[in-house]
Each structure stands twice: as C-alpha cells, then as structure tokens.
C-alpha cells in the first residue's frame, strides 16, 4: 500500500496508523482487450522505437500495471504513474503494454501474454503501482477485486511476485529482467513478517528488483505520483546511465525526501550493465 506524502513527523505517523490495516494503499493496471471486463481496462501498446527489425537480444518490452480503483481503499496516483512511466519507457525504446485497474484474472492473463512476447528475447521490464504487502517471505501485488478487510481473500487473490519472476526467468537471447514495484511492503495482519531483504542468490540470473520501500514498511504518495515513481521519472531521462546506478540515486532521493522514513532497496543478480 501507499500513503500520502507528509510534511512532518506527526502527519507521517498519523498516516501510517491509518494505513496499517484499513487503508493499505495499492495501485492500478490494464488488461488485454480480449480479456474479461474489457470495458474496464484496455491494453495500450506503445511501440518500441528499437524493436522494429531489431535482433532478438536487442528487443525491449515492458509490462506496466497501475491499480488504483480499489473498492475499500482507492488510490488516485497509480494511473498517473503508469501513464507517465509508459511514455518515458516508449521514448527509451521499449514496447510498452500498459494496463490500468486489473482484476486477479486480468493480471494473470497479461503476465502470461507478457511472457509470450518476451520469449523471442531481449530486455523485459515489469512495473507495478498499487497496493502491495509482504507476508512471511511472500511479496503480494493486489488486484482491484481483492478485499482489503478480508485477510483470506488478500492472500489468495494477491499476485505473488514469484509468479512474475517465473514468467520472466525462461532462457532467451539477451536475457535481462527488471522489476520495479512502487508499493508498500507492510504486513496488514499483525503477524510476524519477514523483514529481511532477499539476496541476489534467490533471484533468477540477470534479474534486478527495485522496491520502493523496505520490507515491513510503507511507501509514500505525492500530489500526482507515488514519491518513488516521481523520483524515478526524473532519473530515467538522463542518458548514458546504468540502470542500477539510476535506481540507487532514486533510492537516495526518496530517503532524503522522507528523512529516512522510506528506504527503497534493490535485489540484483545482474552481471552486466544496462
């Protein structure tokens, strides 16, 4: 989940209390036009400038999902986030599959479609903005049809990050997988949770995951974008930078903006720069 941007420690603490259970801030997504409920979320494909006629290993494909239309705890920024991120990724040569406000079935369907498109080769990027949580060692991305006040439904309807990792881990020419999550990683059930960071040894080869906040913690929203996404949008437009360096700079900016209360982190098994 995500919480509103704060101007002081008292406001931040108040918002954290609100966010602990009833306001688990989560984000928005889109679906393939042939999928169920196509009137709610239609795929927007932004062609990558370098994918036409490119070698398989040079392709760049991104799946961008923003979920904000939650019945219990709606979020206003995820749609803004995915639209801005999609535009920037398109300028960077990615073919972008953009979705907004997806159900569990829709998220499952578009992840499968992403996997199919990615098999030919190249760089795959998965971005999610919306409600998220971390229970034990599971990071769950919340579809819009999950109920935030039903623990069982949250656990059964949340999309496990491992599902995304598995869909991107198959061998392919020029394989490189990037995952960016602008979500909270708190445990809303009050049970013991895994607050450790996953090491690179647990990741598939050539994979990087960027989390907007630390395990067990919340991620702040801003006036128009999630705080993490806002900083990411600024950093992405500088040319000639390695992705890990960009994300480290984003993490530093977020920590500074929140007086160290939000601490983004990376988990990486990359062996080459991108």
Short mmCIF file of C-alpha atoms in Angstrom, two decimals:
data_model
loop_
_atom_site.label_atom_id
_atom_site.label_comp_id
_atom_site.label_asym_id
_atom_site.label_seq_id
_atom_site.Cartn_x
_atom_site.Cartn_y
_atom_site.Cartn_z
CA UNK A 1 0.00 0.00 0.00
CA UNK A 2 0.99 3.59 -0.28
CA UNK A 3 0.38 6.60 1.94
CA UNK A 4 0.11 10.30 1.25
CA UNK A 5 3.24 12.48 1.19
CA UNK A 6 3.98 14.05 4.55
CA UNK A 7 5.31 17.39 5.66
CA UNK A 8 6.14 16.49 9.22
CA UNK A 9 6.78 13.58 11.54
CA UNK A 10 3.40 13.88 13.25
CA UNK A 11 1.50 13.76 9.98
CA UNK A 12 3.63 10.84 8.75
CA UNK A 13 2.90 8.81 11.90
CA UNK A 14 -0.80 9.58 11.66
CA UNK A 15 -0.91 8.40 8.09
CA UNK A 16 0.99 5.23 8.94
CA UNK A 17 -1.61 4.39 11.59
CA UNK A 18 -4.42 4.94 9.09
CA UNK A 19 -2.60 2.82 6.54
CA UNK A 20 -1.85 -0.12 8.83
CA UNK A 21 -4.98 -2.10 8.03
CA UNK A 22 -7.91 -0.29 6.57
CA UNK A 23 -6.02 1.86 4.11
CA UNK A 24 -3.48 -0.45 2.54
CA UNK A 25 -2.63 1.78 -0.41
CA UNK A 26 -2.45 -0.13 -3.70
CA UNK A 27 -2.23 0.84 -7.37
CA UNK A 28 -3.80 0.47 -10.88
CA UNK A 29 -3.44 -1.72 -14.06
CA UNK A 30 -4.76 -2.62 -17.56
CA UNK A 31 -5.77 -5.79 -19.48
CA UNK A 32 -5.74 -7.26 -22.96
CA UNK A 33 -8.78 -6.07 -24.88
CA UNK A 34 -9.87 -9.70 -25.40
CA UNK A 35 -9.85 -10.42 -21.68
CA UNK A 36 -12.95 -10.28 -19.43
CA UNK A 37 -14.21 -6.86 -18.36
CA UNK A 38 -12.52 -5.24 -21.35
CA UNK A 39 -14.60 -2.12 -20.74
CA UNK A 40 -12.65 -1.52 -17.51
CA UNK A 41 -9.10 -1.90 -18.70
CA UNK A 42 -7.86 -1.87 -22.26
CA UNK A 43 -4.33 -2.57 -23.31
CA UNK A 44 -2.35 0.41 -24.56
CA UNK A 45 0.65 -0.68 -26.60
CA UNK A 46 3.39 1.88 -27.18
CA UNK A 47 5.69 0.54 -29.92
CA UNK A 48 9.36 0.47 -29.02
CA UNK A 49 11.48 2.56 -31.35
CA UNK A 50 14.23 -0.06 -31.41
CA UNK A 51 12.10 -3.21 -31.72
CA UNK A 52 11.18 -2.92 -35.38
CA UNK A 53 13.62 -5.18 -37.19
CA UNK A 54 15.82 -5.45 -34.10
CA UNK A 55 17.82 -8.56 -33.26
CA UNK A 56 16.07 -10.70 -30.61
CA UNK A 57 18.67 -9.81 -27.98
CA UNK A 58 18.14 -6.08 -28.62
CA UNK A 59 14.38 -6.03 -28.06
CA UNK A 60 12.89 -4.12 -25.12
CA UNK A 61 9.42 -5.00 -23.81
CA UNK A 62 7.69 -3.58 -20.72
CA UNK A 63 4.54 -4.62 -18.87
CA UNK A 64 3.23 -1.66 -16.88
CA UNK A 65 0.30 -2.10 -14.47
CA UNK A 66 -1.32 0.54 -12.29
CA UNK A 67 -4.11 -0.43 -9.89
CA UNK A 68 -5.96 2.33 -8.07
CA UNK A 69 -9.67 1.56 -8.36
CA UNK A 70 -9.92 -0.44 -5.15
CA UNK A 71 -13.37 -0.53 -3.61
CA UNK A 72 -12.24 -0.19 0.02
CA UNK A 73 -9.02 1.82 -0.30
CA UNK A 74 -8.83 3.57 -3.70
CA UNK A 75 -5.63 5.26 -4.85
CA UNK A 76 -5.52 8.30 -7.11
CA UNK A 77 -1.92 8.14 -8.32
CA UNK A 78 -1.29 4.71 -9.88
CA UNK A 79 -2.97 5.58 -13.18
CA UNK A 80 -0.90 8.77 -13.37
CA UNK A 81 2.18 6.72 -12.53
CA UNK A 82 1.74 4.11 -15.26
CA UNK A 83 0.85 6.63 -17.94
CA UNK A 84 3.95 8.70 -17.21
CA UNK A 85 6.22 5.66 -16.88
CA UNK A 86 4.85 4.21 -20.13
CA UNK A 87 5.54 7.40 -22.03
CA UNK A 88 9.11 7.57 -20.74
CA UNK A 89 9.77 3.90 -21.47
CA UNK A 90 8.47 4.37 -25.00
CA UNK A 91 10.99 7.17 -25.52
CA UNK A 92 13.69 4.78 -24.27
CA UNK A 93 12.85 2.23 -26.95
CA UNK A 94 10.52 -0.08 -25.05
CA UNK A 95 7.41 -1.64 -26.50
CA UNK A 96 5.03 -0.95 -23.62
CA UNK A 97 2.00 -2.99 -22.60
CA UNK A 98 0.10 -0.62 -20.29
CA UNK A 99 -2.87 -1.64 -18.18
CA UNK A 100 -4.99 0.05 -15.53
CA UNK A 101 -7.19 -1.34 -12.75
CA UNK A 102 -6.94 -5.08 -13.30
CA UNK A 103 -8.65 -7.94 -11.53
CA UNK A 104 -6.71 -11.02 -10.45
CA UNK A 105 -7.67 -12.93 -13.59
CA UNK A 106 -6.73 -9.99 -15.77
CA UNK A 107 -3.35 -9.63 -14.09
CA UNK A 108 -2.73 -13.34 -14.58
CA UNK A 109 -3.69 -13.08 -18.25
CA UNK A 110 -1.47 -10.11 -19.06
CA UNK A 111 1.52 -11.62 -17.26
CA UNK A 112 1.09 -14.71 -19.45
CA UNK A 113 0.88 -12.53 -22.57
CA UNK A 114 3.98 -10.62 -21.46
CA UNK A 115 5.80 -13.93 -21.11
CA UNK A 116 4.84 -14.93 -24.65
CA UNK A 117 6.09 -11.67 -26.13
CA UNK A 118 9.28 -11.85 -24.12
CA UNK A 119 10.29 -15.34 -25.24
CA UNK A 120 11.77 -14.06 -28.50
CA UNK A 121 14.49 -12.33 -26.50
CA UNK A 122 15.71 -9.05 -25.09
CA UNK A 123 15.13 -6.90 -22.02
CA UNK A 124 11.91 -7.36 -20.09
CA UNK A 125 10.67 -4.74 -17.61
CA UNK A 126 7.74 -5.20 -15.23
CA UNK A 127 6.40 -2.15 -13.36
CA UNK A 128 3.58 -2.23 -10.82
CA UNK A 129 1.99 0.65 -8.92
CA UNK A 130 -0.78 -0.04 -6.41
CA UNK A 131 -1.43 -1.84 -3.16
CA UNK A 132 1.16 -4.38 -2.09
CA UNK A 133 2.06 -6.28 1.06
CA UNK A 134 4.67 -8.66 2.40
CA UNK A 135 3.63 -11.68 4.46
CA UNK A 136 6.36 -14.05 5.62
CA UNK A 137 8.63 -14.30 2.58
CA UNK A 138 5.89 -13.51 0.05
CA UNK A 139 5.53 -10.18 -1.73
CA UNK A 140 1.95 -9.84 -2.99
CA UNK A 141 0.66 -7.37 -5.60
CA UNK A 142 -3.01 -6.62 -5.07
CA UNK A 143 -5.57 -6.67 -7.90
CA UNK A 144 -8.56 -4.35 -7.69
CA UNK A 145 -11.01 -7.16 -6.90
CA UNK A 146 -9.28 -8.18 -3.66
CA UNK A 147 -10.91 -7.15 -0.38
CA UNK A 148 -8.56 -5.28 1.95
CA UNK A 149 -10.63 -6.24 5.02
CA UNK A 150 -10.59 -9.94 4.19
CA UNK A 151 -7.19 -11.46 5.06
CA UNK A 152 -8.01 -14.74 3.36
CA UNK A 153 -9.01 -13.04 0.12
CA UNK A 154 -5.95 -10.82 0.14
CA UNK A 155 -3.69 -13.84 0.48
CA UNK A 156 -5.50 -15.88 -2.16
CA UNK A 157 -6.10 -13.06 -4.67
CA UNK A 158 -2.78 -11.26 -4.37
CA UNK A 159 -0.38 -11.92 -7.26
CA UNK A 160 2.78 -13.41 -5.80
CA UNK A 161 5.92 -11.70 -7.05
CA UNK A 162 7.34 -15.16 -7.64
CA UNK A 163 4.76 -15.61 -10.40
CA UNK A 164 6.19 -12.58 -12.19
CA UNK A 165 9.75 -13.79 -11.66
CA UNK A 166 8.92 -17.21 -13.06
CA UNK A 167 7.28 -15.68 -16.12
CA UNK A 168 10.45 -13.69 -16.86
CA UNK A 169 13.06 -16.30 -15.95
CA UNK A 170 12.92 -18.57 -19.00
CA UNK A 171 16.12 -18.53 -21.11
CA UNK A 172 16.04 -16.13 -24.05
CA UNK A 173 18.56 -14.27 -26.24
CA UNK A 174 19.95 -11.20 -24.48
CA UNK A 175 18.01 -12.00 -21.33
CA UNK A 176 17.80 -9.20 -18.77
CA UNK A 177 14.83 -8.81 -16.41
CA UNK A 178 13.94 -5.66 -14.49
CA UNK A 179 11.13 -5.36 -11.94
CA UNK A 180 10.08 -2.08 -10.31
CA UNK A 181 7.47 -2.06 -7.53
CA UNK A 182 6.01 1.19 -6.18
CA UNK A 183 4.01 -0.39 -3.37
CA UNK A 184 4.04 -0.73 0.38
CA UNK A 185 5.62 -3.87 1.81
CA UNK A 186 3.91 -3.89 5.21
CA UNK A 187 2.08 -6.83 6.78
CA UNK A 188 -1.53 -5.69 7.47
CA UNK A 189 -2.40 -8.79 9.50
CA UNK A 190 -0.24 -8.01 12.53
CA UNK A 191 1.57 -11.34 12.29
CA UNK A 192 5.30 -11.86 12.21
CA UNK A 193 6.67 -10.98 8.82
CA UNK A 194 9.95 -11.40 7.03
CA UNK A 195 11.70 -8.05 7.23
CA UNK A 196 14.95 -9.24 5.71
CA UNK A 197 15.96 -8.37 2.19
CA UNK A 198 16.09 -11.09 -0.40
CA UNK A 199 19.62 -11.74 -1.55
CA UNK A 200 20.69 -11.97 -5.17
CA UNK A 201 21.23 -15.71 -4.70
CA UNK A 202 17.44 -16.11 -4.58
CA UNK A 203 16.91 -14.40 -7.93
CA UNK A 204 16.96 -15.90 -11.41
CA UNK A 205 20.05 -14.97 -13.43
CA UNK A 206 20.23 -11.47 -14.93
CA UNK A 207 17.40 -10.09 -12.78
CA UNK A 208 17.03 -6.86 -10.80
CA UNK A 209 14.15 -5.94 -8.49
CA UNK A 210 13.70 -2.37 -7.26
CA UNK A 211 11.40 -1.92 -4.27
CA UNK A 212 10.00 1.49 -3.33
CA UNK A 213 10.40 0.74 0.35
CA UNK A 214 11.92 -1.75 2.79
CA UNK A 215 10.15 -4.96 3.86
CA UNK A 216 7.59 -4.23 6.56
CA UNK A 217 7.39 -0.54 5.63
CA UNK A 218 5.13 1.88 3.78
CA UNK A 219 5.59 3.86 0.56
CA UNK A 220 4.51 7.49 0.34
CA UNK A 221 2.30 9.12 -2.26
CA UNK A 222 2.77 12.62 -3.62
CA UNK A 223 0.37 15.11 -5.14
CA UNK A 224 0.33 13.42 -8.55
CA UNK A 225 2.69 10.43 -8.40
CA UNK A 226 3.98 7.99 -5.84
CA UNK A 227 7.08 9.53 -4.29
CA UNK A 228 9.29 6.73 -5.60
CA UNK A 229 7.85 6.96 -9.13
CA UNK A 230 8.22 10.73 -9.15
CA UNK A 231 11.93 10.41 -8.41
CA UNK A 232 12.26 7.58 -10.93
CA UNK A 233 10.72 9.69 -13.69
CA UNK A 234 13.29 12.41 -13.02
CA UNK A 235 16.21 9.99 -13.08
CA UNK A 236 15.21 7.99 -16.16
CA UNK A 237 15.66 10.84 -18.62
CA UNK A 238 19.40 11.29 -18.06
CA UNK A 239 21.24 9.48 -20.88
CA UNK A 240 24.15 7.07 -20.61
CA UNK A 241 23.46 5.75 -17.12
CA UNK A 242 23.45 2.19 -15.88
CA UNK A 243 20.08 1.08 -14.54
CA UNK A 244 21.49 0.08 -11.14
CA UNK A 245 23.11 3.50 -10.73
CA UNK A 246 19.84 5.21 -11.65
CA UNK A 247 17.89 3.20 -9.08
CA UNK A 248 20.46 3.83 -6.37
CA UNK A 249 20.14 7.54 -6.99
CA UNK A 250 16.35 7.29 -6.83
CA UNK A 251 16.59 5.44 -3.52
CA UNK A 252 18.86 8.12 -2.10
CA UNK A 253 16.47 10.90 -3.18
CA UNK A 254 13.50 9.13 -1.57
CA UNK A 255 15.34 8.58 1.70
CA UNK A 256 16.31 12.23 1.80
CA UNK A 257 12.78 13.43 0.98
CA UNK A 258 11.31 11.35 3.81
CA UNK A 259 14.02 11.94 6.43
CA UNK A 260 15.00 8.26 6.12
CA UNK A 261 11.46 7.01 6.90
CA UNK A 262 11.14 5.38 3.47
CA UNK A 263 14.14 3.32 2.41
CA UNK A 264 13.96 1.82 -1.11
CA UNK A 265 16.17 -1.19 -1.78
CA UNK A 266 17.47 -3.33 -4.62
CA UNK A 267 18.00 -7.03 -5.11
CA UNK A 268 20.11 -7.91 -8.14
CA UNK A 269 21.80 -10.80 -9.91
CA UNK A 270 22.85 -8.72 -12.93
CA UNK A 271 26.31 -9.49 -14.25
CA UNK A 272 26.38 -6.77 -16.87
CA UNK A 273 25.37 -3.15 -17.16
CA UNK A 274 22.28 -1.93 -18.96
#
